[in-house]
PDB file of C-alpha atoms and ligand atoms in Angstrom:
ATOM      1  CA  MET A   1     184.721 162.561 159.359  1.00 53.00           C
ATOM      2  CA  SER A   2     185.745 158.994 160.157  1.00 53.00           C
ATOM      3  CA  ASN A   3     188.984 157.329 159.140  1.00 66.00           C
ATOM      4  CA  GLY A   4     189.020 155.539 155.804  1.00 87.00           C
ATOM      5  CA  LYS A   5     187.413 156.583 152.584  1.00 94.00           C
ATOM      6  CA  THR A   6     184.018 158.246 152.487  1.00 96.00           C
ATOM      7  CA  TYR A   7     181.718 158.290 149.471  1.00 97.00           C
ATOM      8  CA  LEU A   8     178.696 160.356 148.609  1.00 98.00           C
ATOM      9  CA  GLY A   9     175.733 158.145 147.744  1.00 98.00           C
ATOM     10  CA  VAL A  10     172.927 159.664 145.684  1.00 98.00           C
ATOM     11  CA  ASP A  11     169.592 157.915 145.133  1.00 97.00           C
ATOM     12  CA  ILE A  12     167.452 159.803 142.627  1.00 95.00           C
ATOM     13  CA  GLY A  13     163.783 158.784 142.612  1.00 90.00           C
ATOM     14  CA  GLY A  14     160.734 160.271 140.939  1.00 85.00           C
ATOM     15  CA  THR A  15     159.729 162.396 143.915  1.00 88.00           C
ATOM     16  CA  SER A  16     162.875 162.896 145.976  1.00 93.00           C
ATOM     17  CA  VAL A  17     166.624 162.481 146.036  1.00 96.00           C
ATOM     18  CA  LYS A  18     168.260 160.830 149.011  1.00 97.00           C
ATOM     19  CA  LEU A  19     171.853 161.744 149.788  1.00 98.00           C
ATOM     20  CA  GLY A  20     174.125 159.928 152.192  1.00 98.00           C
ATOM     21  CA  LEU A  21     177.722 159.839 153.358  1.00 98.00           C
ATOM     22  CA  VAL A  22     178.745 156.197 153.188  1.00 97.00           C
ATOM     23  CA  ASP A  23     181.945 154.646 154.503  1.00 96.00           C
ATOM     24  CA  GLU A  24     184.008 151.783 153.053  1.00 94.00           C
ATOM     25  CA  GLN A  25     181.994 149.251 155.053  1.00 95.00           C
ATOM     26  CA  GLY A  26     178.695 150.404 153.549  1.00 96.00           C
ATOM     27  CA  VAL A  27     177.529 152.213 156.679  1.00 96.00           C
ATOM     28  CA  ILE A  28     175.521 155.382 156.065  1.00 96.00           C
ATOM     29  CA  ARG A  29     176.875 158.080 158.386  1.00 95.00           C
ATOM     30  CA  TYR A  30     174.344 160.794 157.574  1.00 94.00           C
ATOM     31  CA  SER A  31     171.525 160.907 155.090  1.00 96.00           C
ATOM     32  CA  GLU A  32     168.890 163.349 154.039  1.00 96.00           C
ATOM     33  CA  ALA A  33     166.127 163.512 151.414  1.00 96.00           C
ATOM     34  CA  TYR A  34     165.252 166.507 149.235  1.00 96.00           C
ATOM     35  CA  ASP A  35     162.146 167.039 147.102  1.00 95.00           C
ATOM     36  CA  VAL A  36     162.746 166.984 143.340  1.00 92.00           C
ATOM     37  CA  ALA A  37     159.155 167.256 142.093  1.00 88.00           C
ATOM     38  CA  PHE A  38     158.176 170.556 143.788  1.00 89.00           C
ATOM     39  CA  ASP A  39     157.320 172.327 140.511  1.00 90.00           C
ATOM     40  CA  ARG A  40     156.350 169.219 138.524  1.00 87.00           C
ATOM     41  CA  TYR A  41     159.883 168.899 137.156  1.00 87.00           C
ATOM     42  CA  GLU A  42     159.865 172.343 135.515  1.00 90.00           C
ATOM     43  CA  THR A  43     163.256 172.631 137.186  1.00 93.00           C
ATOM     44  CA  PRO A  44     165.088 169.603 135.764  1.00 93.00           C
ATOM     45  CA  ILE A  45     165.676 166.931 138.409  1.00 94.00           C
ATOM     46  CA  LEU A  46     169.418 166.946 137.808  1.00 96.00           C
ATOM     47  CA  LYS A  47     169.626 170.674 138.523  1.00 96.00           C
ATOM     48  CA  THR A  48     167.761 170.169 141.815  1.00 96.00           C
ATOM     49  CA  VAL A  49     169.972 167.199 142.687  1.00 97.00           C
ATOM     50  CA  LEU A  50     173.224 169.126 142.123  1.00 98.00           C
ATOM     51  CA  LYS A  51     171.941 171.987 144.253  1.00 97.00           C
ATOM     52  CA  SER A  52     170.873 169.576 147.013  1.00 97.00           C
ATOM     53  CA  MET A  53     174.296 167.885 146.965  1.00 98.00           C
ATOM     54  CA  LYS A  54     176.066 171.204 147.536  1.00 98.00           C
ATOM     55  CA  LEU A  55     173.664 172.042 150.338  1.00 97.00           C
ATOM     56  CA  PHE A  56     174.064 168.614 151.945  1.00 98.00           C
ATOM     57  CA  LEU A  57     177.881 168.762 151.892  1.00 97.00           C
ATOM     58  CA  ALA A  58     177.852 172.308 153.271  1.00 97.00           C
ATOM     59  CA  GLU A  59     175.450 171.344 156.079  1.00 96.00           C
ATOM     60  CA  HIS A  60     177.682 168.458 157.114  1.00 95.00           C
ATOM     61  CA  GLU A  61     180.856 170.504 156.601  1.00 96.00           C
ATOM     62  CA  VAL A  62     182.322 168.020 154.134  1.00 96.00           C
ATOM     63  CA  THR A  63     184.572 169.206 151.325  1.00 96.00           C
ATOM     64  CA  GLU A  64     184.964 167.377 148.028  1.00 94.00           C
ATOM     65  CA  GLN A  65     188.622 166.694 148.898  1.00 95.00           C
ATOM     66  CA  GLU A  66     187.427 164.524 151.780  1.00 96.00           C
ATOM     67  CA  LEU A  67     185.397 162.282 149.455  1.00 97.00           C
ATOM     68  CA  ALA A  68     186.667 159.360 147.368  1.00 96.00           C
ATOM     69  CA  GLY A  69     183.849 159.302 144.828  1.00 97.00           C
ATOM     70  CA  ILE A  70     180.152 159.591 144.083  1.00 98.00           C
ATOM     71  CA  GLY A  71     177.830 156.632 143.496  1.00 98.00           C
ATOM     72  CA  VAL A  72     174.480 157.408 141.896  1.00 98.00           C
ATOM     73  CA  SER A  73     171.391 155.213 141.775  1.00 97.00           C
ATOM     74  CA  ALA A  74     168.837 156.717 139.408  1.00 95.00           C
ATOM     75  CA  THR A  75     165.311 156.000 138.243  1.00 91.00           C
ATOM     76  CA  GLY A  76     164.797 155.160 134.574  1.00 88.00           C
ATOM     77  CA  GLY A  77     166.986 153.580 131.933  1.00 89.00           C
ATOM     78  CA  ILE A  78     170.615 154.505 132.562  1.00 93.00           C
ATOM     79  CA  ASP A  79     173.472 154.199 130.097  1.00 94.00           C
ATOM     80  CA  THR A  80     176.048 153.132 132.677  1.00 93.00           C
ATOM     81  CA  VAL A  81     179.055 153.716 130.436  1.00 92.00           C
ATOM     82  CA  ASN A  82     178.309 157.415 129.949  1.00 95.00           C
ATOM     83  CA  GLY A  83     176.132 157.943 133.033  1.00 96.00           C
ATOM     84  CA  VAL A  84     173.268 159.352 130.963  1.00 96.00           C
ATOM     85  CA  VAL A  85     169.505 158.853 131.361  1.00 95.00           C
ATOM     86  CA  ILE A  86     168.366 157.197 128.135  1.00 91.00           C
ATOM     87  CA  GLY A  87     164.855 156.114 129.094  1.00 83.00           C
ATOM     88  CA  SER A  88     162.195 157.447 131.404  1.00 75.00           C
ATOM     89  CA  ALA A  89     159.556 154.824 132.083  1.00 57.00           C
ATOM     90  CA  GLY A  90     157.791 157.144 134.504  1.00 60.00           C
ATOM     91  CA  HIS A  91     157.527 159.851 131.838  1.00 69.00           C
ATOM     92  CA  ILE A  92     159.210 162.434 134.027  1.00 83.00           C
ATOM     93  CA  GLN A  93     159.795 165.556 131.992  1.00 85.00           C
ATOM     94  CA  ASN A  94     163.285 167.058 131.689  1.00 88.00           C
ATOM     95  CA  TRP A  95     164.850 163.776 132.829  1.00 92.00           C
ATOM     96  CA  GLU A  96     165.710 161.829 129.689  1.00 92.00           C
ATOM     97  CA  GLY A  97     169.047 162.966 128.299  1.00 94.00           C
ATOM     98  CA  SER A  98     170.342 164.138 131.714  1.00 96.00           C
ATOM     99  CA  ARG A  99     174.131 163.731 131.717  1.00 98.00           C
ATOM    100  CA  ILE A 100     174.464 162.755 135.372  1.00 98.00           C
ATOM    101  CA  LYS A 101     178.082 161.552 135.331  1.00 98.00           C
ATOM    102  CA  ASP A 102     179.460 164.501 133.322  1.00 98.00           C
ATOM    103  CA  GLU A 103     177.608 167.122 135.351  1.00 98.00           C
ATOM    104  CA  MET A 104     178.616 165.678 138.720  1.00 98.00           C
ATOM    105  CA  GLU A 105     182.242 165.182 137.728  1.00 98.00           C
ATOM    106  CA  LYS A 106     182.368 168.743 136.415  1.00 98.00           C
ATOM    107  CA  THR A 107     180.798 170.141 139.585  1.00 98.00           C
ATOM    108  CA  PHE A 108     182.549 168.103 142.285  1.00 97.00           C
ATOM    109  CA  HIS A 109     185.742 166.881 140.551  1.00 97.00           C
ATOM    110  CA  LEU A 110     185.183 163.360 141.851  1.00 97.00           C
ATOM    111  CA  PRO A 111     184.920 160.027 140.020  1.00 97.00           C
ATOM    112  CA  THR A 112     181.224 159.318 139.574  1.00 97.00           C
ATOM    113  CA  ALA A 113     179.514 156.033 138.736  1.00 97.00           C
ATOM    114  CA  VAL A 114     175.832 155.882 137.787  1.00 97.00           C
ATOM    115  CA  LEU A 115     173.448 152.951 137.482  1.00 95.00           C
ATOM    116  CA  ASN A 116     169.752 152.198 137.464  1.00 93.00           C
ATOM    117  CA  ASP A 117     168.066 152.102 140.903  1.00 92.00           C
ATOM    118  CA  ALA A 118     166.982 148.456 140.759  1.00 93.00           C
ATOM    119  CA  ASN A 119     170.475 147.334 139.806  1.00 95.00           C
ATOM    120  CA  ALA A 120     171.934 149.517 142.557  1.00 96.00           C
ATOM    121  CA  ALA A 121     169.573 147.965 145.108  1.00 95.00           C
ATOM    122  CA  ALA A 122     170.693 144.490 144.069  1.00 96.00           C
ATOM    123  CA  LEU A 123     174.365 145.435 144.552  1.00 96.00           C
ATOM    124  CA  GLY A 124     173.589 146.972 147.946  1.00 97.00           C
ATOM    125  CA  GLU A 125     172.048 143.697 149.095  1.00 97.00           C
ATOM    126  CA  MET A 126     175.120 141.812 147.892  1.00 96.00           C
ATOM    127  CA  TRP A 127     177.496 144.177 149.671  1.00 96.00           C
ATOM    128  CA  ILE A 128     176.021 144.322 153.168  1.00 96.00           C
ATOM    129  CA  GLY A 129     172.449 143.000 152.917  1.00 97.00           C
ATOM    130  CA  ALA A 130     170.631 139.691 152.595  1.00 97.00           C
ATOM    131  CA  ALA A 131     172.816 138.552 149.669  1.00 97.00           C
ATOM    132  CA  ALA A 132     176.182 139.126 151.387  1.00 96.00           C
ATOM    133  CA  ASP A 133     178.552 136.215 150.646  1.00 92.00           C
ATOM    134  CA  HIS A 134     176.558 135.171 147.584  1.00 96.00           C
ATOM    135  CA  ARG A 135     177.864 135.435 144.020  1.00 96.00           C
ATOM    136  CA  ASN A 136     174.855 134.614 141.827  1.00 98.00           C
ATOM    137  CA  VAL A 137     171.703 136.376 142.874  1.00 98.00           C
ATOM    138  CA  ILE A 138     168.423 137.536 141.380  1.00 98.00           C
ATOM    139  CA  VAL A 139     166.813 140.449 143.186  1.00 97.00           C
ATOM    140  CA  MET A 140     163.190 141.222 142.378  1.00 96.00           C
ATOM    141  CA  THR A 141     161.488 144.294 143.794  1.00 93.00           C
ATOM    142  CA  VAL A 142     157.721 144.139 143.924  1.00 94.00           C
ATOM    143  CA  GLY A 143     156.113 147.556 144.273  1.00 90.00           C
ATOM    144  CA  THR A 144     154.080 149.810 142.005  1.00 86.00           C
ATOM    145  CA  GLY A 145     156.140 148.106 139.306  1.00 89.00           C
ATOM    146  CA  VAL A 146     158.346 145.035 139.205  1.00 93.00           C
ATOM    147  CA  GLY A 147     162.049 145.798 139.005  1.00 91.00           C
ATOM    148  CA  GLY A 148     165.143 143.780 139.441  1.00 94.00           C
ATOM    149  CA  GLY A 149     168.823 143.198 139.247  1.00 96.00           C
ATOM    150  CA  ILE A 150     170.788 140.128 138.262  1.00 97.00           C
ATOM    151  CA  ILE A 151     174.162 139.446 139.854  1.00 97.00           C
ATOM    152  CA  VAL A 152     176.466 137.034 138.045  1.00 97.00           C
ATOM    153  CA  ASP A 153     179.803 136.123 139.649  1.00 95.00           C
ATOM    154  CA  SER A 154     179.485 139.090 142.069  1.00 92.00           C
ATOM    155  CA  LYS A 155     178.969 141.630 139.295  1.00 93.00           C
ATOM    156  CA  ILE A 156     175.740 143.319 138.369  1.00 95.00           C
ATOM    157  CA  LEU A 157     174.651 142.262 134.887  1.00 96.00           C
ATOM    158  CA  LEU A 158     174.434 145.492 132.875  1.00 93.00           C
ATOM    159  CA  GLY A 159     174.198 144.302 129.282  1.00 93.00           C
ATOM    160  CA  ALA A 160     175.365 146.271 126.242  1.00 89.00           C
ATOM    161  CA  ASN A 161     174.472 149.704 127.589  1.00 85.00           C
ATOM    162  CA  GLY A 162     173.396 149.254 131.180  1.00 86.00           C
ATOM    163  CA  LEU A 163     169.746 148.377 130.723  1.00 88.00           C
ATOM    164  CA  ALA A 164     169.852 144.713 131.780  1.00 93.00           C
ATOM    165  CA  GLY A 165     167.710 143.457 134.634  1.00 93.00           C
ATOM    166  CA  GLU A 166     164.302 144.761 133.534  1.00 91.00           C
ATOM    167  CA  ILE A 167     162.713 141.576 134.772  1.00 94.00           C
ATOM    168  CA  GLY A 168     159.289 143.183 135.054  1.00 94.00           C
ATOM    169  CA  HIS A 169     159.058 143.108 131.284  1.00 94.00           C
ATOM    170  CA  ILE A 170     159.392 139.384 130.796  1.00 94.00           C
ATOM    171  CA  VAL A 171     156.259 138.367 128.874  1.00 95.00           C
ATOM    172  CA  ILE A 172     154.356 135.756 130.869  1.00 93.00           C
ATOM    173  CA  ASN A 173     151.115 135.908 128.863  1.00 92.00           C
ATOM    174  CA  ASN A 174     151.217 136.226 125.088  1.00 90.00           C
ATOM    175  CA  ASP A 175     147.538 137.163 124.897  1.00 92.00           C
ATOM    176  CA  GLY A 176     147.864 139.444 127.886  1.00 93.00           C
ATOM    177  CA  GLU A 177     146.890 143.001 128.581  1.00 92.00           C
ATOM    178  CA  LEU A 178     148.824 146.081 127.489  1.00 92.00           C
ATOM    179  CA  CYS A 179     151.803 146.997 129.711  1.00 90.00           C
ATOM    180  CA  SER A 180     153.190 150.507 130.301  1.00 83.00           C
ATOM    181  CA  CYS A 181     156.157 149.551 128.060  1.00 85.00           C
ATOM    182  CA  GLY A 182     153.885 149.073 125.044  1.00 89.00           C
ATOM    183  CA  ASN A 183     154.138 145.283 125.023  1.00 93.00           C
ATOM    184  CA  HIS A 184     151.420 142.853 126.059  1.00 95.00           C
ATOM    185  CA  GLY A 185     151.381 140.425 128.986  1.00 95.00           C
ATOM    186  CA  CYS A 186     154.451 141.593 130.930  1.00 96.00           C
ATOM    187  CA  LEU A 187     155.164 140.242 134.409  1.00 96.00           C
ATOM    188  CA  GLU A 188     154.941 143.781 135.812  1.00 94.00           C
ATOM    189  CA  HIS A 189     151.355 144.082 134.634  1.00 94.00           C
ATOM    190  CA  TYR A 190     150.409 140.919 136.569  1.00 96.00           C
ATOM    191  CA  GLY A 191     152.885 140.738 139.437  1.00 96.00           C
ATOM    192  CA  SER A 192     153.233 144.279 140.816  1.00 95.00           C
ATOM    193  CA  THR A 193     151.462 145.436 143.978  1.00 94.00           C
ATOM    194  CA  ALA A 194     149.419 147.688 141.697  1.00 93.00           C
ATOM    195  CA  ALA A 195     148.374 144.569 139.768  1.00 95.00           C
ATOM    196  CA  LEU A 196     147.288 142.844 142.989  1.00 96.00           C
ATOM    197  CA  ILE A 197     145.185 145.861 143.934  1.00 95.00           C
ATOM    198  CA  ARG A 198     143.664 145.892 140.433  1.00 94.00           C
ATOM    199  CA  ARG A 199     142.741 142.219 140.767  1.00 94.00           C
ATOM    200  CA  VAL A 200     140.966 142.923 144.074  1.00 94.00           C
ATOM    201  CA  ARG A 201     139.095 145.905 142.601  1.00 92.00           C
ATOM    202  CA  ASP A 202     138.045 143.824 139.580  1.00 92.00           C
ATOM    203  CA  ALA A 203     136.754 141.102 141.892  1.00 92.00           C
ATOM    204  CA  ALA A 204     134.796 143.741 143.819  1.00 89.00           C
ATOM    205  CA  SER A 205     133.293 145.220 140.669  1.00 88.00           C
ATOM    206  CA  CYS A 206     131.871 141.852 139.648  1.00 88.00           C
ATOM    207  CA  GLY A 207     130.551 141.187 143.141  1.00 85.00           C
ATOM    208  CA  LYS A 208     132.957 138.403 144.181  1.00 88.00           C
ATOM    209  CA  ILE A 209     134.135 140.443 147.103  1.00 85.00           C
ATOM    210  CA  ILE A 210     132.512 143.241 149.127  1.00 82.00           C
ATOM    211  CA  LEU A 211     134.625 146.273 149.909  1.00 80.00           C
ATOM    212  CA  SER A 212     133.283 148.830 152.334  1.00 77.00           C
ATOM    213  CA  GLU A 213     134.021 152.468 151.573  1.00 73.00           C
ATOM    214  CA  GLU A 214     136.112 153.002 154.696  1.00 72.00           C
ATOM    215  CA  HIS A 215     138.759 150.603 153.406  1.00 75.00           C
ATOM    216  CA  GLU A 216     141.535 151.882 151.295  1.00 83.00           C
ATOM    217  CA  VAL A 217     142.502 148.972 149.037  1.00 88.00           C
ATOM    218  CA  ASN A 218     146.240 148.599 149.379  1.00 90.00           C
ATOM    219  CA  GLY A 219     148.707 145.800 150.014  1.00 90.00           C
ATOM    220  CA  ARG A 220     148.335 146.021 153.789  1.00 90.00           C
ATOM    221  CA  PHE A 221     144.531 145.729 153.614  1.00 91.00           C
ATOM    222  CA  ILE A 222     144.659 142.792 151.181  1.00 94.00           C
ATOM    223  CA  PHE A 223     147.103 140.831 153.331  1.00 95.00           C
ATOM    224  CA  SER A 224     145.185 141.563 156.526  1.00 93.00           C
ATOM    225  CA  GLU A 225     141.978 140.249 154.904  1.00 93.00           C
ATOM    226  CA  ALA A 226     143.832 137.152 153.691  1.00 95.00           C
ATOM    227  CA  LYS A 227     145.157 136.595 157.234  1.00 95.00           C
ATOM    228  CA  LYS A 228     141.581 136.636 158.517  1.00 94.00           C
ATOM    229  CA  GLY A 229     140.838 133.780 156.110  1.00 94.00           C
ATOM    230  CA  ASN A 230     138.971 135.711 153.392  1.00 93.00           C
ATOM    231  CA  VAL A 231     138.767 132.944 150.774  1.00 95.00           C
ATOM    232  CA  VAL A 232     138.428 135.166 147.694  1.00 94.00           C
ATOM    233  CA  MET A 233     141.367 137.299 148.843  1.00 95.00           C
ATOM    234  CA  LEU A 234     143.466 134.155 149.362  1.00 97.00           C
ATOM    235  CA  GLU A 235     142.608 132.947 145.840  1.00 97.00           C
ATOM    236  CA  LEU A 236     143.527 136.313 144.326  1.00 96.00           C
ATOM    237  CA  LEU A 237     146.814 136.285 146.217  1.00 97.00           C
ATOM    238  CA  ASP A 238     147.501 132.758 145.055  1.00 97.00           C
ATOM    239  CA  SER A 239     147.101 133.537 141.354  1.00 96.00           C
ATOM    240  CA  TRP A 240     149.154 136.752 141.760  1.00 97.00           C
ATOM    241  CA  ILE A 241     151.977 134.742 143.366  1.00 98.00           C
ATOM    242  CA  ASP A 242     151.685 132.151 140.556  1.00 97.00           C
ATOM    243  CA  ASP A 243     152.441 134.873 138.021  1.00 97.00           C
ATOM    244  CA  ILE A 244     155.456 136.177 139.944  1.00 98.00           C
ATOM    245  CA  ALA A 245     156.725 132.597 140.301  1.00 98.00           C
ATOM    246  CA  SER A 246     156.449 132.021 136.512  1.00 96.00           C
ATOM    247  CA  GLY A 247     158.817 134.901 135.848  1.00 96.00           C
ATOM    248  CA  LEU A 248     161.264 133.741 138.509  1.00 98.00           C
ATOM    249  CA  VAL A 249     161.275 130.113 137.324  1.00 97.00           C
ATOM    250  CA  GLY A 250     162.319 131.281 133.849  1.00 96.00           C
ATOM    251  CA  LEU A 251     165.125 133.363 135.343  1.00 97.00           C
ATOM    252  CA  VAL A 252     166.354 130.500 137.533  1.00 98.00           C
ATOM    253  CA  HIS A 253     166.755 128.290 134.474  1.00 97.00           C
ATOM    254  CA  ILE A 254     168.713 130.973 132.629  1.00 97.00           C
ATOM    255  CA  PHE A 255     170.968 132.258 135.419  1.00 97.00           C
ATOM    256  CA  ASN A 256     171.176 129.342 137.874  1.00 97.00           C
ATOM    257  CA  PRO A 257     171.321 131.619 140.960  1.00 98.00           C
ATOM    258  CA  GLU A 258     171.952 130.368 144.483  1.00 98.00           C
ATOM    259  CA  LEU A 259     169.691 133.042 145.942  1.00 98.00           C
ATOM    260  CA  ILE A 260     166.557 134.977 145.005  1.00 98.00           C
ATOM    261  CA  LEU A 261     165.802 138.080 147.062  1.00 98.00           C
ATOM    262  CA  ILE A 262     162.422 139.753 147.075  1.00 97.00           C
ATOM    263  CA  GLY A 263     162.244 143.459 147.931  1.00 94.00           C
ATOM    264  CA  GLY A 264     159.428 145.989 148.238  1.00 91.00           C
ATOM    265  CA  GLY A 265     156.899 146.561 151.012  1.00 89.00           C
ATOM    266  CA  VAL A 266     155.081 143.249 150.443  1.00 94.00           C
ATOM    267  CA  SER A 267     158.263 141.268 151.138  1.00 95.00           C
ATOM    268  CA  ALA A 268     157.522 141.764 154.860  1.00 94.00           C
ATOM    269  CA  GLN A 269     154.643 139.271 154.409  1.00 96.00           C
ATOM    270  CA  LYS A 270     156.475 136.072 155.226  1.00 96.00           C
ATOM    271  CA  GLU A 271     153.813 133.363 155.504  1.00 97.00           C
ATOM    272  CA  LEU A 272     151.366 134.684 152.932  1.00 97.00           C
ATOM    273  CA  PHE A 273     153.860 135.822 150.330  1.00 98.00           C
ATOM    274  CA  ILE A 274     157.552 134.874 150.696  1.00 98.00           C
ATOM    275  CA  ASP A 275     156.962 131.297 151.915  1.00 98.00           C
ATOM    276  CA  ARG A 276     154.339 130.611 149.255  1.00 98.00           C
ATOM    277  CA  LEU A 277     156.400 132.148 146.499  1.00 98.00           C
ATOM    278  CA  ARG A 278     159.357 129.982 147.560  1.00 98.00           C
ATOM    279  CA  GLU A 279     157.188 126.837 147.372  1.00 98.00           C
ATOM    280  CA  LYS A 280     155.932 127.707 143.885  1.00 98.00           C
ATOM    281  CA  VAL A 281     159.355 128.635 142.519  1.00 98.00           C
ATOM    282  CA  MET A 282     160.956 125.468 143.901  1.00 98.00           C
ATOM    283  CA  ALA A 283     158.122 123.356 142.510  1.00 98.00           C
ATOM    284  CA  GLY A 284     158.534 124.941 139.063  1.00 97.00           C
ATOM    285  CA  CYS A 285     162.304 124.509 138.768  1.00 97.00           C
ATOM    286  CA  MET A 286     164.154 121.445 137.562  1.00 97.00           C
ATOM    287  CA  PRO A 287     165.499 119.631 140.656  1.00 95.00           C
ATOM    288  CA  HIS A 288     169.198 120.340 140.101  1.00 96.00           C
ATOM    289  CA  PHE A 289     168.368 124.075 139.873  1.00 96.00           C
ATOM    290  CA  SER A 290     166.326 124.154 143.086  1.00 95.00           C
ATOM    291  CA  LYS A 291     168.647 121.926 145.127  1.00 93.00           C
ATOM    292  CA  TYR A 292     170.886 124.767 146.360  1.00 91.00           C
ATOM    293  CA  LEU A 293     168.490 127.628 145.713  1.00 98.00           C
ATOM    294  CA  GLU A 294     167.248 129.904 148.496  1.00 98.00           C
ATOM    295  CA  LEU A 295     164.486 132.511 148.324  1.00 98.00           C
ATOM    296  CA  LYS A 296     164.020 135.141 151.016  1.00 98.00           C
ATOM    297  CA  ALA A 297     163.176 138.799 151.654  1.00 97.00           C
ATOM    298  CA  ALA A 298     165.676 141.576 150.969  1.00 97.00           C
ATOM    299  CA  GLU A 299     167.001 143.433 154.027  1.00 95.00           C
ATOM    300  CA  LEU A 300     168.080 146.958 153.232  1.00 94.00           C
ATOM    301  CA  GLY A 301     164.719 148.492 152.293  1.00 90.00           C
ATOM    302  CA  ASN A 302     164.922 152.062 151.033  1.00 90.00           C
ATOM    303  CA  ASP A 303     168.659 152.328 151.685  1.00 94.00           C
ATOM    304  CA  ALA A 304     169.599 149.571 149.214  1.00 95.00           C
ATOM    305  CA  GLY A 305     169.962 151.869 146.185  1.00 95.00           C
ATOM    306  CA  LEU A 306     172.124 154.435 147.952  1.00 96.00           C
ATOM    307  CA  ILE A 307     174.443 151.795 149.413  1.00 97.00           C
ATOM    308  CA  GLY A 308     174.619 149.790 146.188  1.00 97.00           C
ATOM    309  CA  ALA A 309     175.493 152.871 144.136  1.00 98.00           C
ATOM    310  CA  VAL A 310     178.456 153.523 146.430  1.00 98.00           C
ATOM    311  CA  TYR A 311     179.557 149.907 146.069  1.00 97.00           C
ATOM    312  CA  TYR A 312     179.347 150.235 142.276  1.00 96.00           C
ATOM    313  CA  CYS A 313     181.519 153.370 142.500  1.00 97.00           C
ATOM    314  CA  ILE A 314     184.083 151.446 144.590  1.00 96.00           C
ATOM    315  CA  GLN A 315     184.066 148.564 142.065  1.00 92.00           C
ATOM    316  CA  GLN A 316     184.594 151.019 139.193  1.00 90.00           C
ATOM    317  CA  ASN A 317     187.444 152.816 140.997  1.00 83.00           C
ATOM    318  CA  ASP A 318     189.110 149.462 141.723  1.00 77.00           C
ATOM    319  CA  LEU A 319     188.975 148.637 138.019  1.00 64.00           C
ATOM    320  CA  VAL A 320     190.655 151.934 137.170  1.00 60.00           C
ATOM    321  CA  CYS A 321     193.366 151.351 139.813  1.00 54.00           C
ATOM    322  CA  ASP A 322     194.031 147.813 138.517  1.00 51.00           C
ATOM    323  CA  LYS A 323     194.851 149.062 135.020  1.00 44.00           C
TER     324      LYS A 323
HETATM  325 ZN1  LIG B 401     156.233 145.691 129.836  1.00 76.71          ZN
END
């Protein structure tokens, strides 16, 4: 073990849990992932996670006395005050109602802080990632869904019970299609990678674009076709980026951030995605909002949640110590 405090970071996703020993500088010393969906969640995820944590600590010969706390990033709606799962957008059985904070504190006798994975990722980026040294940041993750976190004066915006930052469910089209949340016209339904793929498939089904069977339609394929100059693909990308920009422009006018970070696999597409999105967002904002605004790709990738959860735990412990 290194000098200084060490924290256990826990990032609970729908298919696996990632565990990591993280130091006070945000550096992950060791990390490992364990499957949580092996029996389709018949074994509750939390039970699997607790078991994996014991195993992980034993394998690395770390005792709970050597740790300063546990930071947990978890999928779904998290009541951050009580550390309980209160919503499960992915409809994972045996997950809603999980008392993460209580169970971990009871098992490991360590202060535990829990927050939603998108909010954790945003904090991770602010601690040691692309948003370091920034105080007002909007982080949007574009993947199978659209998630996000809003940082105001260096603190993650949690709202009344920890659910704030669900930026994928901003309505951008009142007459729009049904979203997984039950509402119509949400940004997530138009701006996720899944939505981009759906747009390409729709274009293929009405003959605007020819897809050969050997091609798996995914983000990588769509961007590689666009790079080759495929006009229909470029148009589809353009209207997809327009929709993402609409959501971000609204957020800029509410929160007046100095930085927007875009995460998710597609954020690696600089020219065809990040640069164009920046142009559209800047063009849509009132000039005094865009003057000092930056938009770029996030940096931490899959580690952001784990690191951010540890940072949240440190922030919470500091608050306790200040009292
Ligand atoms: Zn929605």
